[in-house]
Backbone as JSON Lines, residues from 0, in Angstrom:
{"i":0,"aa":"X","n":[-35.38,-0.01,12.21],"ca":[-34.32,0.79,11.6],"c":[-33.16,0.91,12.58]}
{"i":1,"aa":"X","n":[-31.63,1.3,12.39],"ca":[-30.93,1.26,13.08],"c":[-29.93,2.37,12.31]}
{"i":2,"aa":"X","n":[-29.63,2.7,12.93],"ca":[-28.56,4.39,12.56],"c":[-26.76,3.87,12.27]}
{"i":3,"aa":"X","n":[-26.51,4.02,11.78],"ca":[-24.84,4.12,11.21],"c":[-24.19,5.52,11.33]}
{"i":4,"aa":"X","n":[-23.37,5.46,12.1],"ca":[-22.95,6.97,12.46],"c":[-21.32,6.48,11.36]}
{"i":5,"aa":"X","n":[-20.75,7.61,10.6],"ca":[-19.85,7.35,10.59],"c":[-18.81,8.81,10.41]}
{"i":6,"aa":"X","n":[-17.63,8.48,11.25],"ca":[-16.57,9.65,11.51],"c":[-15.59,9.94,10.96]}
{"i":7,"aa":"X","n":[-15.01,11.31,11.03],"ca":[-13.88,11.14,9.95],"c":[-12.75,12.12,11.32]}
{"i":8,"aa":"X","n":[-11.26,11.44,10.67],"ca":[-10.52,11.99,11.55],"c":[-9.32,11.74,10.63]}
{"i":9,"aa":"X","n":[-8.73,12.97,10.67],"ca":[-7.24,13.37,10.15],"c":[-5.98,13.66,10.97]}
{"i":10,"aa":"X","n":[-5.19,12.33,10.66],"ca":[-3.76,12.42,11.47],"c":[-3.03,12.74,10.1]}
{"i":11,"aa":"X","n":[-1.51,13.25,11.55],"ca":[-0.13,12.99,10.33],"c":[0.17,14.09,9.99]}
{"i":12,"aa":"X","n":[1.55,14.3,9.61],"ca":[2.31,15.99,9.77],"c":[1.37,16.31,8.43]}
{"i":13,"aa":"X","n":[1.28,15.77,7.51],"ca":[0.59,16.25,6.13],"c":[-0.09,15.79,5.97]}
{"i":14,"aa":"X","n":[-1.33,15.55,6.55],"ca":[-3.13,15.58,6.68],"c":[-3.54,17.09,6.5]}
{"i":15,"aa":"X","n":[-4.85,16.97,5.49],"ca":[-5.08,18.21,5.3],"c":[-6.66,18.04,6.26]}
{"i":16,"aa":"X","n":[-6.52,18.96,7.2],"ca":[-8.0,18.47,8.03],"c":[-9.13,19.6,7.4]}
{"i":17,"aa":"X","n":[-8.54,20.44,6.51],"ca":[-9.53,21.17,5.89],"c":[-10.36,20.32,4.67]}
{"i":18,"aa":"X","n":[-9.78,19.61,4.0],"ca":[-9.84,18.73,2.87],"c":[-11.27,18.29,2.82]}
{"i":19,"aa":"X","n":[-12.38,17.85,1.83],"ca":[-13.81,17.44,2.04],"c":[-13.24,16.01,0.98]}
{"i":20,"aa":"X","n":[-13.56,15.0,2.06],"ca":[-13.43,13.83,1.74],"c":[-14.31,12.65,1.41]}
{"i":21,"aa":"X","n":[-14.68,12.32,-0.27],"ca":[-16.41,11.98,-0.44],"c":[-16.54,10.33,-0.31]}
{"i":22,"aa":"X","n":[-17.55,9.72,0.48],"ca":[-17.8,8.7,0.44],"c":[-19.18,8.59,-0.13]}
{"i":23,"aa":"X","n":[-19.65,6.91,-0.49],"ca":[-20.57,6.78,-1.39],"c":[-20.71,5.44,-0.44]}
{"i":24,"aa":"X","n":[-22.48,6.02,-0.36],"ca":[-23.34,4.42,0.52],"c":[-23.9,3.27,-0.36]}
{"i":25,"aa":"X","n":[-23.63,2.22,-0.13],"ca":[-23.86,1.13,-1.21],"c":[-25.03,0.68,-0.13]}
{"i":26,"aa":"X","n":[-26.36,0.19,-0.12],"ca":[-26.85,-0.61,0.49],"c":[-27.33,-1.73,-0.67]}
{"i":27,"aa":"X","n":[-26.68,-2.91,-0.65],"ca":[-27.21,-4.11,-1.14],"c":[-28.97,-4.69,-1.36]}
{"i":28,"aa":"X","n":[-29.25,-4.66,-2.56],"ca":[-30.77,-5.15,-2.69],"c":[-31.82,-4.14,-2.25]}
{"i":29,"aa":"X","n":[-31.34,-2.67,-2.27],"ca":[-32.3,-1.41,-2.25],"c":[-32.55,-0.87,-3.57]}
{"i":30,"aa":"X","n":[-33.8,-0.43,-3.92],"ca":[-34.58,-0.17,-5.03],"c":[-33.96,1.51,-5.15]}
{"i":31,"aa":"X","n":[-34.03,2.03,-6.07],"ca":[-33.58,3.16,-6.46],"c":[-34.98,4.23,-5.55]}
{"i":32,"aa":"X","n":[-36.1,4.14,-5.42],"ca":[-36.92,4.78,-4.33],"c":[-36.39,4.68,-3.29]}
{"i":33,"aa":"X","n":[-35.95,3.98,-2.91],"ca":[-35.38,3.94,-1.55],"c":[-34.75,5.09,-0.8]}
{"i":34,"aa":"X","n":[-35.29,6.01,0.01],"ca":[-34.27,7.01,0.65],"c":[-34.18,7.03,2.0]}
{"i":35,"aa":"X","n":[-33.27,7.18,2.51],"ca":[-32.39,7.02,3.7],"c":[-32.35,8.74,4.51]}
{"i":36,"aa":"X","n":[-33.01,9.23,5.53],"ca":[-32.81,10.35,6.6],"c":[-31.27,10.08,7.12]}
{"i":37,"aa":"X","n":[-31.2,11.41,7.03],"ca":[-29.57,11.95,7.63],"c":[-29.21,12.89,8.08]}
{"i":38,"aa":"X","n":[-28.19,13.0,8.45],"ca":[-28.06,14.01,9.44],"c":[-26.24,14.35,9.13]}
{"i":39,"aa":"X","n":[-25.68,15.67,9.54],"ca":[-24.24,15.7,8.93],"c":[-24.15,16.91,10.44]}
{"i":40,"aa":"X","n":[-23.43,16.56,10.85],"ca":[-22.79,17.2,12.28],"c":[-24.09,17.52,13.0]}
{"i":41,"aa":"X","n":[-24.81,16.76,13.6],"ca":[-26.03,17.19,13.85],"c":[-27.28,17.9,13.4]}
{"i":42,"aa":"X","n":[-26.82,18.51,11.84],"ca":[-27.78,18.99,11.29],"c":[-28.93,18.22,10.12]}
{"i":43,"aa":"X","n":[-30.07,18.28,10.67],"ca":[-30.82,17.84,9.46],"c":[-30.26,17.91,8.48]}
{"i":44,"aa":"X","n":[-30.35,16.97,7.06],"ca":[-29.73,17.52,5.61],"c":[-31.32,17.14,5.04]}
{"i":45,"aa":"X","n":[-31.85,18.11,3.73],"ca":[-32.88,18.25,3.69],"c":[-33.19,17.38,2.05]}
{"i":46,"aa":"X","n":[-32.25,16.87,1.55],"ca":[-31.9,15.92,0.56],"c":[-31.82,14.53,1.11]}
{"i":47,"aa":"X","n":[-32.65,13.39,1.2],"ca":[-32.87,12.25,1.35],"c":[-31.05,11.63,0.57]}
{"i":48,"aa":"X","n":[-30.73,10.07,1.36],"ca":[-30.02,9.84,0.63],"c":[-30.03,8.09,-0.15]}
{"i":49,"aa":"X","n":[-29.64,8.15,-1.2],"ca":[-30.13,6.7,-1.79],"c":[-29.02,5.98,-1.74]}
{"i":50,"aa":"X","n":[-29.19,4.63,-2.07],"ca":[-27.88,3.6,-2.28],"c":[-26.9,4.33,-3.31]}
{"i":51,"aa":"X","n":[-25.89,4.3,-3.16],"ca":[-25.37,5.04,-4.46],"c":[-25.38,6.6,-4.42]}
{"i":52,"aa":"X","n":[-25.86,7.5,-3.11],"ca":[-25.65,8.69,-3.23],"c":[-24.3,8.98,-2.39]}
{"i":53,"aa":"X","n":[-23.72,9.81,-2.15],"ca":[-22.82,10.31,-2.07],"c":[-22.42,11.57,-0.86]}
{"i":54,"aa":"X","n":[-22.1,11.7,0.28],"ca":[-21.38,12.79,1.13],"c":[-20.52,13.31,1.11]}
{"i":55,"aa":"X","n":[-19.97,14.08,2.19],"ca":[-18.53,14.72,2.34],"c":[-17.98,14.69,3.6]}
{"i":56,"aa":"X","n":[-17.3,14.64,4.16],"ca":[-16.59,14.57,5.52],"c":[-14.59,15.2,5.55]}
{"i":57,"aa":"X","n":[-15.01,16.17,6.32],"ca":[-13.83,16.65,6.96],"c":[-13.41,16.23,7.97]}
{"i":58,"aa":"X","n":[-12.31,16.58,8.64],"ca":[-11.73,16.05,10.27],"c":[-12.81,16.76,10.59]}
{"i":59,"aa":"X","n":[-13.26,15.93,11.83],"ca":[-13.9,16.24,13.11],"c":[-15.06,16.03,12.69]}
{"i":60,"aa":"X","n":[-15.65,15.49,11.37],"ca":[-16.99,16.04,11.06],"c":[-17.64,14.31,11.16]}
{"i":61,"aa":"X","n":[-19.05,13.97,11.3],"ca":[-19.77,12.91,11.21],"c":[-20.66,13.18,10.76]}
{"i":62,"aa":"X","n":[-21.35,11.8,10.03],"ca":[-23.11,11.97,9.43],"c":[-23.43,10.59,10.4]}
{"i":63,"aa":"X","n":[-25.02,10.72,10.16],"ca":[-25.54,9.73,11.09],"c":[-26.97,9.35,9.94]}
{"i":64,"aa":"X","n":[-27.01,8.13,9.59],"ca":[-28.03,7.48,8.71],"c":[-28.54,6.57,8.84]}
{"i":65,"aa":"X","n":[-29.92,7.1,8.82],"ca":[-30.59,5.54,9.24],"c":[-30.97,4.96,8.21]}
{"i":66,"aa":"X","n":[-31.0,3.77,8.69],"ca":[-30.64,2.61,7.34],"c":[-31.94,1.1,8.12]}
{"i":67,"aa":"X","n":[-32.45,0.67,6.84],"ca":[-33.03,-0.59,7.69],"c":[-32.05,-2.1,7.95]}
{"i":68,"aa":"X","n":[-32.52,-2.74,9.39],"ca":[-31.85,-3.4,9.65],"c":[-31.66,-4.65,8.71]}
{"i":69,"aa":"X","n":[-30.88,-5.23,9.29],"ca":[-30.67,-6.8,8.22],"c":[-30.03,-6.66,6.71]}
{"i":70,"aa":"X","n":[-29.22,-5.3,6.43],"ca":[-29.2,-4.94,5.23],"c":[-27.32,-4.89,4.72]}
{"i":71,"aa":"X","n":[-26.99,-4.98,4.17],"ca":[-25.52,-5.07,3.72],"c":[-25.11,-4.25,3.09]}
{"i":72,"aa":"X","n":[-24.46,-3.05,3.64],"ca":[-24.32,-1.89,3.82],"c":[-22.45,-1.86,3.26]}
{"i":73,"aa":"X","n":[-22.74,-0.87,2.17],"ca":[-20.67,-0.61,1.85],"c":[-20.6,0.52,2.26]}
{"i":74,"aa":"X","n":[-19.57,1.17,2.65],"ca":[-19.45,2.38,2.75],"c":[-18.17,2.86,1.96]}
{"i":75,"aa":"X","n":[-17.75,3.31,1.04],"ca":[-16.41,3.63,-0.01],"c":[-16.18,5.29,0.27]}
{"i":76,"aa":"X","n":[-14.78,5.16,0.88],"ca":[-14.45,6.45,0.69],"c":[-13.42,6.83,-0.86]}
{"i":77,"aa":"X","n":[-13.3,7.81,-1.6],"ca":[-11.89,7.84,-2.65],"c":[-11.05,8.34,-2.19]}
{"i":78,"aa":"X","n":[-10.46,7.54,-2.06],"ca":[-8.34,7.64,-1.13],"c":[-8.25,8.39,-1.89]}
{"i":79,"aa":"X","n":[-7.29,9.7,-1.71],"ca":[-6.21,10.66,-2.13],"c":[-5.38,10.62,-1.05]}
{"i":80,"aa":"X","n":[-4.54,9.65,-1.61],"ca":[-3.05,9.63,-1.47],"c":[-3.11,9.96,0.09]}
{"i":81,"aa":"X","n":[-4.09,8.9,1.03],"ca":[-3.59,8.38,2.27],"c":[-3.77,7.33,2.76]}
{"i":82,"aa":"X","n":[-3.04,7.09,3.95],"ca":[-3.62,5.37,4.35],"c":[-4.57,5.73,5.08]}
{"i":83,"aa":"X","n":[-5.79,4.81,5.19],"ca":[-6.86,5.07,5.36],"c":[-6.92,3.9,6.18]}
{"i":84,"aa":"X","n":[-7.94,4.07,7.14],"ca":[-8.17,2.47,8.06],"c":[-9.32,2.95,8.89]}
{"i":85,"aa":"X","n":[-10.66,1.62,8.11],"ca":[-12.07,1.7,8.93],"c":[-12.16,0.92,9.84]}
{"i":86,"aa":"X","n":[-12.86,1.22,10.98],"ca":[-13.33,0.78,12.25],"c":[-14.68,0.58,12.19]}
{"i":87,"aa":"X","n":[-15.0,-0.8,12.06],"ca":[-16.67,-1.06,12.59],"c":[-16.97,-1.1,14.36]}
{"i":88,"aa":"X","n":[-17.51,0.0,15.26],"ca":[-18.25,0.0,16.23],"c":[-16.83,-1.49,17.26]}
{"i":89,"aa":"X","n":[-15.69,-0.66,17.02],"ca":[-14.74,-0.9,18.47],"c":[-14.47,-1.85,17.7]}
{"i":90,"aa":"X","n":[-14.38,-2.8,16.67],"ca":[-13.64,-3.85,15.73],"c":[-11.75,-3.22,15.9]}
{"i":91,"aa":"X","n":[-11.47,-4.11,15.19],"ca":[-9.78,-3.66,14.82],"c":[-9.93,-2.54,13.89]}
{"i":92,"aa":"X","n":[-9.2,-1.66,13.37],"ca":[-8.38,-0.95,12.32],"c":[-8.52,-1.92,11.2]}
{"i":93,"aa":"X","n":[-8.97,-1.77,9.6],"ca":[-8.69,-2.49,8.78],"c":[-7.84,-1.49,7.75]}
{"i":94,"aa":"X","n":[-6.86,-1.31,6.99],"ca":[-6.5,-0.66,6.19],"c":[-6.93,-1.09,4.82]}
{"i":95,"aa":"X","n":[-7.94,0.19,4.51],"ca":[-8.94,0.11,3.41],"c":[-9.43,1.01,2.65]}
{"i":96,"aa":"X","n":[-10.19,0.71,1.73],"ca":[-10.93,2.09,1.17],"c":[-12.51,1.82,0.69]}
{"i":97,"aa":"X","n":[-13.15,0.6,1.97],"ca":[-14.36,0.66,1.63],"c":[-14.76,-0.45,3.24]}
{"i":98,"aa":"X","n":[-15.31,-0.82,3.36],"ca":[-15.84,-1.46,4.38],"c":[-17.76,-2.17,4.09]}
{"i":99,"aa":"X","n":[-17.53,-3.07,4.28],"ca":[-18.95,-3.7,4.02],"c":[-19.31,-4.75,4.96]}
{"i":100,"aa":"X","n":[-20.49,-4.17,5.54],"ca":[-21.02,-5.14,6.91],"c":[-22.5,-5.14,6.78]}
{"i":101,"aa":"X","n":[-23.32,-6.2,8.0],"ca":[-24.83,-6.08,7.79],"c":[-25.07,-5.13,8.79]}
{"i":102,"aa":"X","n":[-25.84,-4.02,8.51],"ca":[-26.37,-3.22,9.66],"c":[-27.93,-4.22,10.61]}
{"i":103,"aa":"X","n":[-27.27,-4.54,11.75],"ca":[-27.93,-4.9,12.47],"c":[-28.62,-4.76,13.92]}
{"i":104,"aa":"X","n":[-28.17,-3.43,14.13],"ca":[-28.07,-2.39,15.46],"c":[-27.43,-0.98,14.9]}
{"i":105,"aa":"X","n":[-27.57,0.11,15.97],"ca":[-27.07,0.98,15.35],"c":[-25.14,0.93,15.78]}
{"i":106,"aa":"X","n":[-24.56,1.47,14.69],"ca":[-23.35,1.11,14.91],"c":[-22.45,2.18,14.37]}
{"i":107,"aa":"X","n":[-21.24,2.3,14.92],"ca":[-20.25,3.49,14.46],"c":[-19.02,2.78,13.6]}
{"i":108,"aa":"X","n":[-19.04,3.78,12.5],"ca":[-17.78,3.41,11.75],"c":[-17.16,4.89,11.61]}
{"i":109,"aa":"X","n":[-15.51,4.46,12.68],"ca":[-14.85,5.49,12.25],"c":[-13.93,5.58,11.1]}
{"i":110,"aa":"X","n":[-13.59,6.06,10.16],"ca":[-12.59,6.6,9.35],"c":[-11.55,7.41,9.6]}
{"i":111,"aa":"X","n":[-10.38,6.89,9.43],"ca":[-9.23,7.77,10.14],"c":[-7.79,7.64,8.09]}
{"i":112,"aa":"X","n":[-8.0,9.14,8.2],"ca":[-6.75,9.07,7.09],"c":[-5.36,9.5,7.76]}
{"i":113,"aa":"X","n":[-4.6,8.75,7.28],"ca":[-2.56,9.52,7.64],"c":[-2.33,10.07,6.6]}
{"i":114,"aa":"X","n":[-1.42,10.95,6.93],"ca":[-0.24,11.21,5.75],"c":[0.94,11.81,6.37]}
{"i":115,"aa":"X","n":[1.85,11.14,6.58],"ca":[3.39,11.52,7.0],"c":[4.11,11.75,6.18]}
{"i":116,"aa":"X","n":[3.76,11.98,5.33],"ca":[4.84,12.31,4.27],"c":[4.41,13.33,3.1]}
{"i":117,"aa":"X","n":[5.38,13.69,2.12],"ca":[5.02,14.72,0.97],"c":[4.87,13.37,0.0]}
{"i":118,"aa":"X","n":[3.96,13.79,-0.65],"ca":[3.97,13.04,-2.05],"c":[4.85,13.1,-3.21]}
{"i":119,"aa":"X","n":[5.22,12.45,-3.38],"ca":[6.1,12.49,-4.77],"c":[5.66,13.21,-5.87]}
{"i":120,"aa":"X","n":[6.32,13.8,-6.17],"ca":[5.44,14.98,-7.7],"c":[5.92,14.26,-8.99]}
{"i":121,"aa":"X","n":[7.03,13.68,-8.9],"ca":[7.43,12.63,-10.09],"c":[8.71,13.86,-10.67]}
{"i":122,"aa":"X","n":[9.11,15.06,-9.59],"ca":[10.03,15.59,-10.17],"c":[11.01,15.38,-9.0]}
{"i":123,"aa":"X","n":[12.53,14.57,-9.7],"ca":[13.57,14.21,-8.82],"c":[14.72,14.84,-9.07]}
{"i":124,"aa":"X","n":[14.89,15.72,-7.84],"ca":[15.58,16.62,-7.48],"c":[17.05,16.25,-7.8]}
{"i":125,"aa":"X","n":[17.19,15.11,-7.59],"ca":[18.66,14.22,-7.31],"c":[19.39,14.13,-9.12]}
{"i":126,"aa":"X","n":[18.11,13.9,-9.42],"ca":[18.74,13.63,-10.93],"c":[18.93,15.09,-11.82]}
{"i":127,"aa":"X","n":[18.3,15.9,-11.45],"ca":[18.07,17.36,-12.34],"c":[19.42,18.25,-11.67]}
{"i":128,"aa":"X","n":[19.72,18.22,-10.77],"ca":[20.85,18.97,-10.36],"c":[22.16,18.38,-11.46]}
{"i":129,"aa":"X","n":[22.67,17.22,-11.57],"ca":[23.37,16.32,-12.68],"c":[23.47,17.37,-13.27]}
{"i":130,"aa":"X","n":[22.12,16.84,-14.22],"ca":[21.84,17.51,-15.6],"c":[22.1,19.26,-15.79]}
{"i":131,"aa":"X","n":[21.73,19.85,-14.29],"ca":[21.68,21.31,-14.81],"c":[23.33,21.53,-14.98]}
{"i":132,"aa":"X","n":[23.83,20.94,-14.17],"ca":[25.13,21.43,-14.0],"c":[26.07,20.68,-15.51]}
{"i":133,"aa":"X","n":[25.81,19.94,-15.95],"ca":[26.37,19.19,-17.44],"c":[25.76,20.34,-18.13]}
{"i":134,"aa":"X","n":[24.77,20.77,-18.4],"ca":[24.1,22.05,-19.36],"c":[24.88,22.99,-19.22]}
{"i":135,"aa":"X","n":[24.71,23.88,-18.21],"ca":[25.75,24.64,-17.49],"c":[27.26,25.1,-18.21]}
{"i":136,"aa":"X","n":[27.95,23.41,-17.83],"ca":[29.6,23.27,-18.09],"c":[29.62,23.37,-19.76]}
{"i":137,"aa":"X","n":[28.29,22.71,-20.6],"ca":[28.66,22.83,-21.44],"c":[28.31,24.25,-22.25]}
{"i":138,"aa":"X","n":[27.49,25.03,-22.32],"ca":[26.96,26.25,-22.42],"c":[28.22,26.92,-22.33]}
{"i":139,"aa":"X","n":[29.15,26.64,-20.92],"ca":[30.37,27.4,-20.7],"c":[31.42,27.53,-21.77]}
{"i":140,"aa":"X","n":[31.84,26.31,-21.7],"ca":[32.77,25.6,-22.84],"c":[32.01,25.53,-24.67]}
{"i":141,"aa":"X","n":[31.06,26.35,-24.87],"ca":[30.84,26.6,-25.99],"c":[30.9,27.82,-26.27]}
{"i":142,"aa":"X","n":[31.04,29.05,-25.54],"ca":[30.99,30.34,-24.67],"c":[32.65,30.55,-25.54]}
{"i":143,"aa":"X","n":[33.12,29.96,-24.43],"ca":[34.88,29.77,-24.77],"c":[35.09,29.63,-26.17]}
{"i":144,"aa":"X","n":[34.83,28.34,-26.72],"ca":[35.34,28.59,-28.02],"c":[34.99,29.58,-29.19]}
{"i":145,"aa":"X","n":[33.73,29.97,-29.49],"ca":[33.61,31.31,-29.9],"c":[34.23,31.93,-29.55]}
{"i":146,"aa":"X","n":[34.19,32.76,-29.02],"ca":[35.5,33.78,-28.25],"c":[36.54,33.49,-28.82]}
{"i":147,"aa":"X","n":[37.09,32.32,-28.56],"ca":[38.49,31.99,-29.44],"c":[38.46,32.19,-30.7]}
{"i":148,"aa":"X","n":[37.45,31.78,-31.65],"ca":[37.13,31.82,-32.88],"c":[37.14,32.91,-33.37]}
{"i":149,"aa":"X","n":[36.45,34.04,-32.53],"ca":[36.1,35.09,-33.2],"c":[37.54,36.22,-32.68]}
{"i":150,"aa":"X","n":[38.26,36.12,-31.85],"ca":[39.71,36.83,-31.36],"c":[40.98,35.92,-32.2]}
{"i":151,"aa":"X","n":[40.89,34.75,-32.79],"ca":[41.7,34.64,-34.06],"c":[41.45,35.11,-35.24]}
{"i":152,"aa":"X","n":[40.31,35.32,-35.65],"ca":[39.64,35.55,-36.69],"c":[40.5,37.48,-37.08]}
């Protein structure tokens, strides 16, 4: 057996390091009996975990799972809206949202999310100011002529 530690770390002015961020273990050609011992910041977790089950990870936080060797192992985190980039055990940075290797020793995969920026809400500021102010002028200038209408009248 050989252990897979894997880490999570939050950069970037708008990283939320409170945030619980879920990944899901794929191990290739494991039987649904199959359960996997783990561990989540050093603590026993008392729920076995299967191909296809599922964690959580905050900044600063790690699980550690042992897994049998020779086995082809995914690990998928679900991006919300950051760049994300996994590290297999001192490899390069890949910018991703899943990573798949053979566990053949025990090995570390870190996870690191950014976010430098605000997200777009799909409401643009640039264009609605225009508009309020055309509403506005015209509201005004309809204002006016009543008035006129009703002081000839």
């Amino acid at each position: 057996a050989a252990e897979l530690t894997v880490t999570k770390t939050v950069t970037g002015a708008f990283g939320d390091t409170e945030h619980d961020f879920r990944f899901t273990l794929s191990v290739e050609g494991a039987d649904f009996a199959e359960r996997y011992e783990w561990s989540k910041n050093g603590e026993p977790q008392s729920v076995p975990l299967r191909s296809g089950g599922s964690f959580t990870l905050r900044h600063g936080d790690s699980v550690v799972i042992t897994l049998p060797k020779s086995m082809a192992v995914t690990v998928t985190e679900e991006n919300e809206d950051y760049q994300t980039t996994f590290a297999l055990s001192g490899e390069e940075a890949e910018t991703t949202s899943s990573k798949t290797f053979v566990i053949t020793d025990s090995q570390t995969l870190d996870v690191v999310n950014k976010r430098s920026m605000i997200l777009p809400t799909g409401i643009r500021l640039n264009a609605a100011w225009p508009a309020a102010i055309l509403l506005l002028s015209l509201g005004a200038a309809l204002l006016l002529v009543m008035r006129r209408r009703k002081t000839s009248s």
